[in-house]
PDB file of C-alpha atoms and ligand atoms in Angstrom:
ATOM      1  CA  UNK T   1       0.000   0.000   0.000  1.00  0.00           C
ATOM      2  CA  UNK T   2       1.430   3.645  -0.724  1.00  0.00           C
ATOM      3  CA  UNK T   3      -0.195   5.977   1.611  1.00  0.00           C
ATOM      4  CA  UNK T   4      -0.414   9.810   2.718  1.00  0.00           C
ATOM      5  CA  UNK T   5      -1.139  10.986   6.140  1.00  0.00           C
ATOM      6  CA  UNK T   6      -2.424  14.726   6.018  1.00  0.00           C
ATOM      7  CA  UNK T   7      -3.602  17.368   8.556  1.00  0.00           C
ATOM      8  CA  UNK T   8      -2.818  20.155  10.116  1.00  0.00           C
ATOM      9  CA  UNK T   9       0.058  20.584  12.493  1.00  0.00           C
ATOM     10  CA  UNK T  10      -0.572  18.813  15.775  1.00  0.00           C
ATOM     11  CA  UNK T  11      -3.850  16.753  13.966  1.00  0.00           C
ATOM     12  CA  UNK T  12      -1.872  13.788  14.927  1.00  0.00           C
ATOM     13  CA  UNK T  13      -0.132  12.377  12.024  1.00  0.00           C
ATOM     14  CA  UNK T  14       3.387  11.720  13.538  1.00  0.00           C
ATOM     15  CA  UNK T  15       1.324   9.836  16.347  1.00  0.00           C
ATOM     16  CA  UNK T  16      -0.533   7.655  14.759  1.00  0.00           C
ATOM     17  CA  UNK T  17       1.309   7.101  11.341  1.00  0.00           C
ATOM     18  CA  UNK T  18       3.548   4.961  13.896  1.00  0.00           C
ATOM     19  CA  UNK T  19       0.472   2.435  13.907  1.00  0.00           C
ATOM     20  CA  UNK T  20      -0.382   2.685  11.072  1.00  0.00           C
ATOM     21  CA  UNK T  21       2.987   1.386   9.527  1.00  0.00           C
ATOM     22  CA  UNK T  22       3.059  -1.515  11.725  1.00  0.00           C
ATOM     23  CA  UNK T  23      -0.485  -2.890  10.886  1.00  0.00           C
ATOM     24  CA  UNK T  24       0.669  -2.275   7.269  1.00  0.00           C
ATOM     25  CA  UNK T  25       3.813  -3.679   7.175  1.00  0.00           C
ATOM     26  CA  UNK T  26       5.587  -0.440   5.398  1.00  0.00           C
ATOM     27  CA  UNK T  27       7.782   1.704   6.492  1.00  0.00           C
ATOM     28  CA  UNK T  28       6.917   5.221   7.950  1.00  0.00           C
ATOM     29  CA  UNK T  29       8.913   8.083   6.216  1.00  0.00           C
ATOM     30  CA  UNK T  30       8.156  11.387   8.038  1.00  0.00           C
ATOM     31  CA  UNK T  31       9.907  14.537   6.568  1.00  0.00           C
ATOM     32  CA  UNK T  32       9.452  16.235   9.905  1.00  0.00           C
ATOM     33  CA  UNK T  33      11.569  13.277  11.397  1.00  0.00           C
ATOM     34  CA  UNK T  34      14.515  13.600   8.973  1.00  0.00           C
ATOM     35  CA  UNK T  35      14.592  17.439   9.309  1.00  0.00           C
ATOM     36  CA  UNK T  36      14.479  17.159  13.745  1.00  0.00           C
ATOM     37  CA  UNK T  37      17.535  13.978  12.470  1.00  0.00           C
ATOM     38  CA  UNK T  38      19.423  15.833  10.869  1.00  0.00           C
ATOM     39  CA  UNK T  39      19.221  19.192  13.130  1.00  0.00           C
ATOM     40  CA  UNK T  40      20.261  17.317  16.260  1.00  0.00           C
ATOM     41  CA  UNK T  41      22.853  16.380  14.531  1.00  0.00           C
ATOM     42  CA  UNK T  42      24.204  19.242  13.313  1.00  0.00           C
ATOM     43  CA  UNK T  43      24.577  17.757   9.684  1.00  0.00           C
ATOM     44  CA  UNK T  44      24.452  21.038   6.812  1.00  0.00           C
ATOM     45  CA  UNK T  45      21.024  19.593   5.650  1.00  0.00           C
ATOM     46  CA  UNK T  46      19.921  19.893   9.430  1.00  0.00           C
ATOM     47  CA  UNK T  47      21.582  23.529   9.640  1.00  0.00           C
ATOM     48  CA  UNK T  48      20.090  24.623   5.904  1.00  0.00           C
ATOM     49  CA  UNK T  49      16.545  23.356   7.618  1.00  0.00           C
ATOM     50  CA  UNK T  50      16.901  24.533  10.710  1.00  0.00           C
ATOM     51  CA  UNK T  51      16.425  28.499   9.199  1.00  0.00           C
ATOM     52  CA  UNK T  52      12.567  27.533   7.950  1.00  0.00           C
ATOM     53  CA  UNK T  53      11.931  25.519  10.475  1.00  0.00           C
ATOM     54  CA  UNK T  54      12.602  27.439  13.697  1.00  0.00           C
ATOM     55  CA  UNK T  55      10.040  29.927  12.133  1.00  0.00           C
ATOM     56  CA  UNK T  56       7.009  27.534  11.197  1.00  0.00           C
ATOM     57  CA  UNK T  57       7.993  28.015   7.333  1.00  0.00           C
ATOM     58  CA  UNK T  58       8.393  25.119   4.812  1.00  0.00           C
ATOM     59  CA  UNK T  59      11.892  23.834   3.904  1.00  0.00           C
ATOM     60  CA  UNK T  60      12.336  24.532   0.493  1.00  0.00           C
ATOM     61  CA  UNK T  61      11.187  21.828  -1.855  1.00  0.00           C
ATOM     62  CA  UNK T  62      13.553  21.478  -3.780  1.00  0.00           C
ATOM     63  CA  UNK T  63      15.166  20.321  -0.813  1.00  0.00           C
ATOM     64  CA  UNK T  64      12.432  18.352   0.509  1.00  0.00           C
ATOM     65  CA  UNK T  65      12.208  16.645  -3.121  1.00  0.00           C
ATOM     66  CA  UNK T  66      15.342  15.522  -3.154  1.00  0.00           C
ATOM     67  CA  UNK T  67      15.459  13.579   0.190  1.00  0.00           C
ATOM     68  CA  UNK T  68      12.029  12.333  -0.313  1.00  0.00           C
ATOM     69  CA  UNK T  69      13.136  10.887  -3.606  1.00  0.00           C
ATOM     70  CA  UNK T  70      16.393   9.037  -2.137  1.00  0.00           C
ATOM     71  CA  UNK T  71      14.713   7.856   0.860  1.00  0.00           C
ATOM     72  CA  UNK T  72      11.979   6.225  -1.577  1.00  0.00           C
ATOM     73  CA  UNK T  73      14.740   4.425  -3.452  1.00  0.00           C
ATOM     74  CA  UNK T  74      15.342   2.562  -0.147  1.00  0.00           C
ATOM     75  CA  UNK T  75      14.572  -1.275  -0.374  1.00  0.00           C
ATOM     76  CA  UNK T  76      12.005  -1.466   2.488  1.00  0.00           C
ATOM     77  CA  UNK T  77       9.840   1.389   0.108  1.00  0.00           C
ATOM     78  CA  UNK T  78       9.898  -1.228  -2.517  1.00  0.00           C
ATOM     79  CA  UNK T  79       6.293  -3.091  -1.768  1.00  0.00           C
ATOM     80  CA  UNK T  80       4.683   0.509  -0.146  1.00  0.00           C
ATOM     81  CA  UNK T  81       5.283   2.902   2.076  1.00  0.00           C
ATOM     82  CA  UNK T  82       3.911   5.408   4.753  1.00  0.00           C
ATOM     83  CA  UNK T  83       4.654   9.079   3.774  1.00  0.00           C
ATOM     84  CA  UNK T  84       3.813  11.536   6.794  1.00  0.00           C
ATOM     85  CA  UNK T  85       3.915  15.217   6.144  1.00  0.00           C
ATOM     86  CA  UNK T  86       4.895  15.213   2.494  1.00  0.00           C
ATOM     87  CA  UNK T  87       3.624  16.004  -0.158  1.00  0.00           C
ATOM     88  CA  UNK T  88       3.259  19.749   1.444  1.00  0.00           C
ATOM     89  CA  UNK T  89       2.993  21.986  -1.572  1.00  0.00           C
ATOM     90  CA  UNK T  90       1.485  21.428  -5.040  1.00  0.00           C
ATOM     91  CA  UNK T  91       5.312  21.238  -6.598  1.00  0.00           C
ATOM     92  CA  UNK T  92       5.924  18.458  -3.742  1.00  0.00           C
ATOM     93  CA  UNK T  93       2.554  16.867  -4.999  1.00  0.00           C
ATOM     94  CA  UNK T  94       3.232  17.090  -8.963  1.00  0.00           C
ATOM     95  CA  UNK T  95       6.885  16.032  -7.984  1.00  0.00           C
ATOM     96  CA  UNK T  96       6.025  12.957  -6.265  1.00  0.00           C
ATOM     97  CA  UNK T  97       3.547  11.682  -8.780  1.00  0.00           C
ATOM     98  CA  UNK T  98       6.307  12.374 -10.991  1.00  0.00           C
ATOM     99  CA  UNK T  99       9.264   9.862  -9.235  1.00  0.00           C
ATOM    100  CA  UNK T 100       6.594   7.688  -9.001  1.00  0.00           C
ATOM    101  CA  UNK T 101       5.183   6.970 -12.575  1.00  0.00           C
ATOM    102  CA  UNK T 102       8.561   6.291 -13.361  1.00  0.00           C
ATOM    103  CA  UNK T 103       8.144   3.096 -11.420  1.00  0.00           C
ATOM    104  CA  UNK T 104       4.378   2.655 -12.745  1.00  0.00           C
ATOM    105  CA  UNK T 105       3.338   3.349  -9.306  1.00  0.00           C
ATOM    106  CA  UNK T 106       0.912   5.861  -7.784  1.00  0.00           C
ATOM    107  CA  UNK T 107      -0.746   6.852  -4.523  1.00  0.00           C
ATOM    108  CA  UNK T 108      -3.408   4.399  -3.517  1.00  0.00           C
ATOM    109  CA  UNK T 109      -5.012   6.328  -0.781  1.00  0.00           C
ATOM    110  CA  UNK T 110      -4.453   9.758   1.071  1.00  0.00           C
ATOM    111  CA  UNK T 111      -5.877   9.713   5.180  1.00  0.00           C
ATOM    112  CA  UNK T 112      -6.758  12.949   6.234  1.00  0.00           C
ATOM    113  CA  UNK T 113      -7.035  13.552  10.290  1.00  0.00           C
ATOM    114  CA  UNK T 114      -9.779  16.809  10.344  1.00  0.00           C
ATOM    115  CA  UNK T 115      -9.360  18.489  13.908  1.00  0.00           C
ATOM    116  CA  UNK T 116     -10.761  21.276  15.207  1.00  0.00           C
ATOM    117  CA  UNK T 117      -7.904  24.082  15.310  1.00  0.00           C
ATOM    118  CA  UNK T 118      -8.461  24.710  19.561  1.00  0.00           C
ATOM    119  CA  UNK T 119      -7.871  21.736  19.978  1.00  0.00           C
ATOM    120  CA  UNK T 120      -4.367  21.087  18.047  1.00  0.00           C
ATOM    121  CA  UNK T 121      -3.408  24.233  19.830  1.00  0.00           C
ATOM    122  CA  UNK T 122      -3.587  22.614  22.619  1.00  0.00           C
ATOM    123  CA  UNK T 123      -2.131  19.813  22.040  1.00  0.00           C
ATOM    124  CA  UNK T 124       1.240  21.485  20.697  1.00  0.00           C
ATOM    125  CA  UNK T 125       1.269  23.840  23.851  1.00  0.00           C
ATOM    126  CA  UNK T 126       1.158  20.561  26.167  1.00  0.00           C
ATOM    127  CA  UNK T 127       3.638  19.017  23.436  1.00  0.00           C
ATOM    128  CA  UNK T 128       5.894  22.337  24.120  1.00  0.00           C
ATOM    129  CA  UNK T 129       6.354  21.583  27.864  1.00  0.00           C
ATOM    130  CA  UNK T 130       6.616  17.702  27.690  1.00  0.00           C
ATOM    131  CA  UNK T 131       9.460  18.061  24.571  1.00  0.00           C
ATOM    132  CA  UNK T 132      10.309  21.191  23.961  1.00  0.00           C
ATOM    133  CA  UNK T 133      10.457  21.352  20.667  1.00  0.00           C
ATOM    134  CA  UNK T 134      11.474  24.718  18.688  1.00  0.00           C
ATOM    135  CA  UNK T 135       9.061  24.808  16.689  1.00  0.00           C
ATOM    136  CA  UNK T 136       5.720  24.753  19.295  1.00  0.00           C
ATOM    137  CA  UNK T 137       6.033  28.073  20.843  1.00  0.00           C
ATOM    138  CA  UNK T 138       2.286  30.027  20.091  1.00  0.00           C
ATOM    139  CA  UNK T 139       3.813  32.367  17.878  1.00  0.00           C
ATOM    140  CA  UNK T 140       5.356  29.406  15.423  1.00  0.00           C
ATOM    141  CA  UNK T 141       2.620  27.368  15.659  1.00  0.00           C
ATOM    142  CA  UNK T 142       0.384  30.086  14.340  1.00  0.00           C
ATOM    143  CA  UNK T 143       2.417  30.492  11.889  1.00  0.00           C
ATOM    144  CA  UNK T 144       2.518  26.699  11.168  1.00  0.00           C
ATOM    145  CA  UNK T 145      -1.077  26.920  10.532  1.00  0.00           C
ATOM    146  CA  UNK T 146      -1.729  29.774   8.928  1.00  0.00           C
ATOM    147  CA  UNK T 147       0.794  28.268   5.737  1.00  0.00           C
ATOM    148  CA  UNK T 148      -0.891  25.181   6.240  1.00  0.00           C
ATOM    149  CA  UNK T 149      -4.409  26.406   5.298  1.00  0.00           C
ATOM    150  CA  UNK T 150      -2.749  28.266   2.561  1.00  0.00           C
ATOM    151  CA  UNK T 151      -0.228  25.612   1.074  1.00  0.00           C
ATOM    152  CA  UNK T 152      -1.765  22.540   1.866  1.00  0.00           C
ATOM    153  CA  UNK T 153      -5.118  22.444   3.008  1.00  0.00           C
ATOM    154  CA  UNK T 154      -6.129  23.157  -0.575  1.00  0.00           C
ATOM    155  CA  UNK T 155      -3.722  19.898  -2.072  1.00  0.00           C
ATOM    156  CA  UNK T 156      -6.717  17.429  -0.509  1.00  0.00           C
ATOM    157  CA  UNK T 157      -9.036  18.825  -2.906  1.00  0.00           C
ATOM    158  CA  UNK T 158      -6.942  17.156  -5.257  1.00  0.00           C
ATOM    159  CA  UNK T 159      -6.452  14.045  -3.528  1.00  0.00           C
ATOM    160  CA  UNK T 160     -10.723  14.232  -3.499  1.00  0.00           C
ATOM    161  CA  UNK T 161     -10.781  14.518  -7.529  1.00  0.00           C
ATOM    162  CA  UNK T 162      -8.501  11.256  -7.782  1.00  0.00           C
ATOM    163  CA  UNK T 163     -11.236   9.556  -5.733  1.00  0.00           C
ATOM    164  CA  UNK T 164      -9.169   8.795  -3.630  1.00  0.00           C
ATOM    165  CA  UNK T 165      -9.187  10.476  -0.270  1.00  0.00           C
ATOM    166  CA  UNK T 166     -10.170   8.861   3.445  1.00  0.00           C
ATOM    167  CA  UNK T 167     -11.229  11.515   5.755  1.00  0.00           C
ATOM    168  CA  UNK T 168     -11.107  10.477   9.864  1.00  0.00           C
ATOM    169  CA  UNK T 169     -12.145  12.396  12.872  1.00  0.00           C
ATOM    170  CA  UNK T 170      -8.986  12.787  14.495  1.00  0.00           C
ATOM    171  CA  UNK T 171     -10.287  14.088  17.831  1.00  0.00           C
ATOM    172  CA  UNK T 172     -10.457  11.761  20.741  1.00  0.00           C
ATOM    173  CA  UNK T 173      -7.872   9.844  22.505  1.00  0.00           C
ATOM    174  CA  UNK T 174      -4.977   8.199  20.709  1.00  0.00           C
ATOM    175  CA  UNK T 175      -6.885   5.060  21.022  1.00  0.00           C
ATOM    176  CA  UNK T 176      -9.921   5.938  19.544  1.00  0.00           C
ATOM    177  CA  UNK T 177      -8.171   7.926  16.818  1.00  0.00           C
ATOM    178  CA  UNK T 178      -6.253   4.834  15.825  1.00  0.00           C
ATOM    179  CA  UNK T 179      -9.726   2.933  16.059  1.00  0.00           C
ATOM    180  CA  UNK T 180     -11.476   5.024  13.596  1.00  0.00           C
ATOM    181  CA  UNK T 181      -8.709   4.698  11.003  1.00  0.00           C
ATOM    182  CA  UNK T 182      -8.446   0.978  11.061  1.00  0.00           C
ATOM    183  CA  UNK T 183     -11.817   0.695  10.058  1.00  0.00           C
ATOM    184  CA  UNK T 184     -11.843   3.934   7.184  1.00  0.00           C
ATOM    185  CA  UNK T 185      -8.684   1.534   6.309  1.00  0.00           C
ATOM    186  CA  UNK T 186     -10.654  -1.906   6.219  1.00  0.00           C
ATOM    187  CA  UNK T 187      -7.316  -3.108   8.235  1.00  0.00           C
TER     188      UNK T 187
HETATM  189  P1  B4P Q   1       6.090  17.812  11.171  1.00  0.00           P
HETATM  190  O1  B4P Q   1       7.066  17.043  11.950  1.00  0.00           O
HETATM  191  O2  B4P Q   1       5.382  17.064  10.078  1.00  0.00           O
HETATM  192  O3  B4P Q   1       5.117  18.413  12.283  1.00  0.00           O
HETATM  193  P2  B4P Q   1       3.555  18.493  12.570  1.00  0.00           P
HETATM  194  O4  B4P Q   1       2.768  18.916  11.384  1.00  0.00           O
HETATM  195  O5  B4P Q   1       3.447  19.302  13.787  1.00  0.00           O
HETATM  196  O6  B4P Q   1       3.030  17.050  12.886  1.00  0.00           O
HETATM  197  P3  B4P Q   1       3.459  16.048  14.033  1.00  0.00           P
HETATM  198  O7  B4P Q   1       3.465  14.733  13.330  1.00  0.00           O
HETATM  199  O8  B4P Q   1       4.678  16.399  14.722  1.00  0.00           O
HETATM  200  O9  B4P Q   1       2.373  16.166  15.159  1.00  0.00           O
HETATM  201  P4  B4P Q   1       1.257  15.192  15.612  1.00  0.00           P
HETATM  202  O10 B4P Q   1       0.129  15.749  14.869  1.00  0.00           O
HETATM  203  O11 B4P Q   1       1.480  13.724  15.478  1.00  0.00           O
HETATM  204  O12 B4P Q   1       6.733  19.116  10.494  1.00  0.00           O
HETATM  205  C1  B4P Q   1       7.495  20.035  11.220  1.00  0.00           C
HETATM  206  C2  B4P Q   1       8.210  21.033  10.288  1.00  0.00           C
HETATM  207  O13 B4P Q   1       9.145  20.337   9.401  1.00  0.00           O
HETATM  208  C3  B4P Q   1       7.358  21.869   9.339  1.00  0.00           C
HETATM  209  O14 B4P Q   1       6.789  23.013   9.966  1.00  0.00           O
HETATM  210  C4  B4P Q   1       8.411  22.237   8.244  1.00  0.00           C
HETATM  211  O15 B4P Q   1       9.242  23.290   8.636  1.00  0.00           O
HETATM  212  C5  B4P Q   1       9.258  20.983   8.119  1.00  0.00           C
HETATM  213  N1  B4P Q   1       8.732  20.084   7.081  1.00  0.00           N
HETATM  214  C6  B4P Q   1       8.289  18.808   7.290  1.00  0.00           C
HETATM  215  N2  B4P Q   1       7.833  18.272   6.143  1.00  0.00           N
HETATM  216  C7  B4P Q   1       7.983  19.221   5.174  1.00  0.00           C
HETATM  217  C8  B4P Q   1       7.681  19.260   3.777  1.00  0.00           C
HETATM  218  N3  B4P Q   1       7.104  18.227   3.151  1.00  0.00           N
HETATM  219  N4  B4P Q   1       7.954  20.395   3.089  1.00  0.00           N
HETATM  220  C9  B4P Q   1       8.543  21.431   3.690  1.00  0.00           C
HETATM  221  N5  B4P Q   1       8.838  21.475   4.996  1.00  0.00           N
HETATM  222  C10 B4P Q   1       8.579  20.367   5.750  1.00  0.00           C
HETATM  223  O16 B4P Q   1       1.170  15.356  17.195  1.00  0.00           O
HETATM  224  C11 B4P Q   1       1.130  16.586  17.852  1.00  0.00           C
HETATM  225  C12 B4P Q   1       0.985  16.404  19.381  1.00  0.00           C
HETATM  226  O17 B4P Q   1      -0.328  15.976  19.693  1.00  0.00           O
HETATM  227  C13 B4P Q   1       1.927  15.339  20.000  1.00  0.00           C
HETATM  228  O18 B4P Q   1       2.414  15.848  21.204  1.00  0.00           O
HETATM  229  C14 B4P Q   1       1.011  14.157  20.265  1.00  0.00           C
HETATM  230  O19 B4P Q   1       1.434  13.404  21.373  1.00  0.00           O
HETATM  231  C15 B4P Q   1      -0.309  14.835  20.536  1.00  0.00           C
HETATM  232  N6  B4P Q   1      -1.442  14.013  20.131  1.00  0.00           N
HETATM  233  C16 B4P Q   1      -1.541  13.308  18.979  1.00  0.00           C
HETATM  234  N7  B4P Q   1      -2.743  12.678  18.928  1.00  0.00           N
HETATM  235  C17 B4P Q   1      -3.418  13.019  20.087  1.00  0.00           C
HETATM  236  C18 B4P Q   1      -4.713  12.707  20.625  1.00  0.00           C
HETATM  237  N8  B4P Q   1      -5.574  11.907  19.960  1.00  0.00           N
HETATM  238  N9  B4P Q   1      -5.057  13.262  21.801  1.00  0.00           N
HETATM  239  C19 B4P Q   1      -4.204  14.057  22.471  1.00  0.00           C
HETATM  240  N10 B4P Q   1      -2.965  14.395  22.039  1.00  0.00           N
HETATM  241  C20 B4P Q   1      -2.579  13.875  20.848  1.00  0.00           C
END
């Protein structure tokens, strides 16, 4: 299965993409994860992402492209594969269809967790004093949200023409979250 898991910041995608994966069998390839990688360790993709990043904005896509395209190259991506947070942008969209009708493959189905924005507030606030993480102060993660209803809110439309969107309530606990998935998924 080659999947998408959209939503806003904080919907929950990180969370339970994790399950998701393992029911599946794929791997999970989060672009989030490679950029918080590769900033804690100080490698020059880490420091080049690190500039957008601290301030809510999108890492360039070229950039993103490139390391989306290598990491799908990878022999566990072979069968399917679990992509969390990318596409982003319609050039990230167009882009991946792209690498991926070289292969004869395509997207089979796009998840979308739909949250109330209050609430994913709040969960990034709590996030911000369990983690700590740079990018969850209330300034960044307005403007995380803010150039996510302008950049990629508007990409599920898309994914809705193709027929081939799942849309799931993603508030609740973890556990029902993960519930109402496995059945939108048939898993
Ligand atoms: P991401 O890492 O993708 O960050 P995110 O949108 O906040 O989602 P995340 O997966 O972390 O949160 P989740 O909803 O699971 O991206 C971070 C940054 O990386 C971007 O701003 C950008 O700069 C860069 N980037 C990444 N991909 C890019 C791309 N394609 N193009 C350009 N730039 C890119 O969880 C949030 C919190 O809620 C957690 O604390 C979790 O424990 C909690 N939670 C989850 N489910 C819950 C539930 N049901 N109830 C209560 N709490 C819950």
């Amino acid at each position: 299965m080659r999947l998408l898991i959209m939503g806003p910041p904080g919907a929950g995608k990180g969370t339970q993409a994790v399950n998701i994966a393992k029911t599946l069998n794929i791997p999970h390839i989060s672009t989030g994860d490679i950029y918080r990688e590769n900033m804690k360790n100080e490698t020059p993709l880490g420091l080049e992402a690190k500039v957008f990043y601290d301030k809510g904005m999108y890492v360039p896509d070229e950039i993103t492209n490139r390391i989306v395209e290598d990491r799908l190259t990878w022999d566990d991506a072979k069968n399917g594969f679990l992509l969390d947070g990318y596409p982003r942008t319609i050039d990230q969209v167009n882009f991946l269809d792209q690498i991926l009708s070289k292969k004869s493959q395509k997207i089979e189905k796009v998840l979308e967790l739909t949250i109330d924005i209050p609430v994913v507030v709040e969960r990034l606030l709590k996030r911000a004093q369990e983690q700590g993480r740079i990018d969850d102060t209330k300034e960044v993660i307005t403007k995380r949200l803010e150039v996510y209803a302008s950049s990629t809110a508007p990409l599920l439309a898309e994914y809705k023409n193709r027929g081939i969107l799942v849309q799931v309530d993603g508030m609740g606990s973890v556990s029902e979250v993960e519930e109402k998935i496995n059945f939108a998924l048939g898993n």
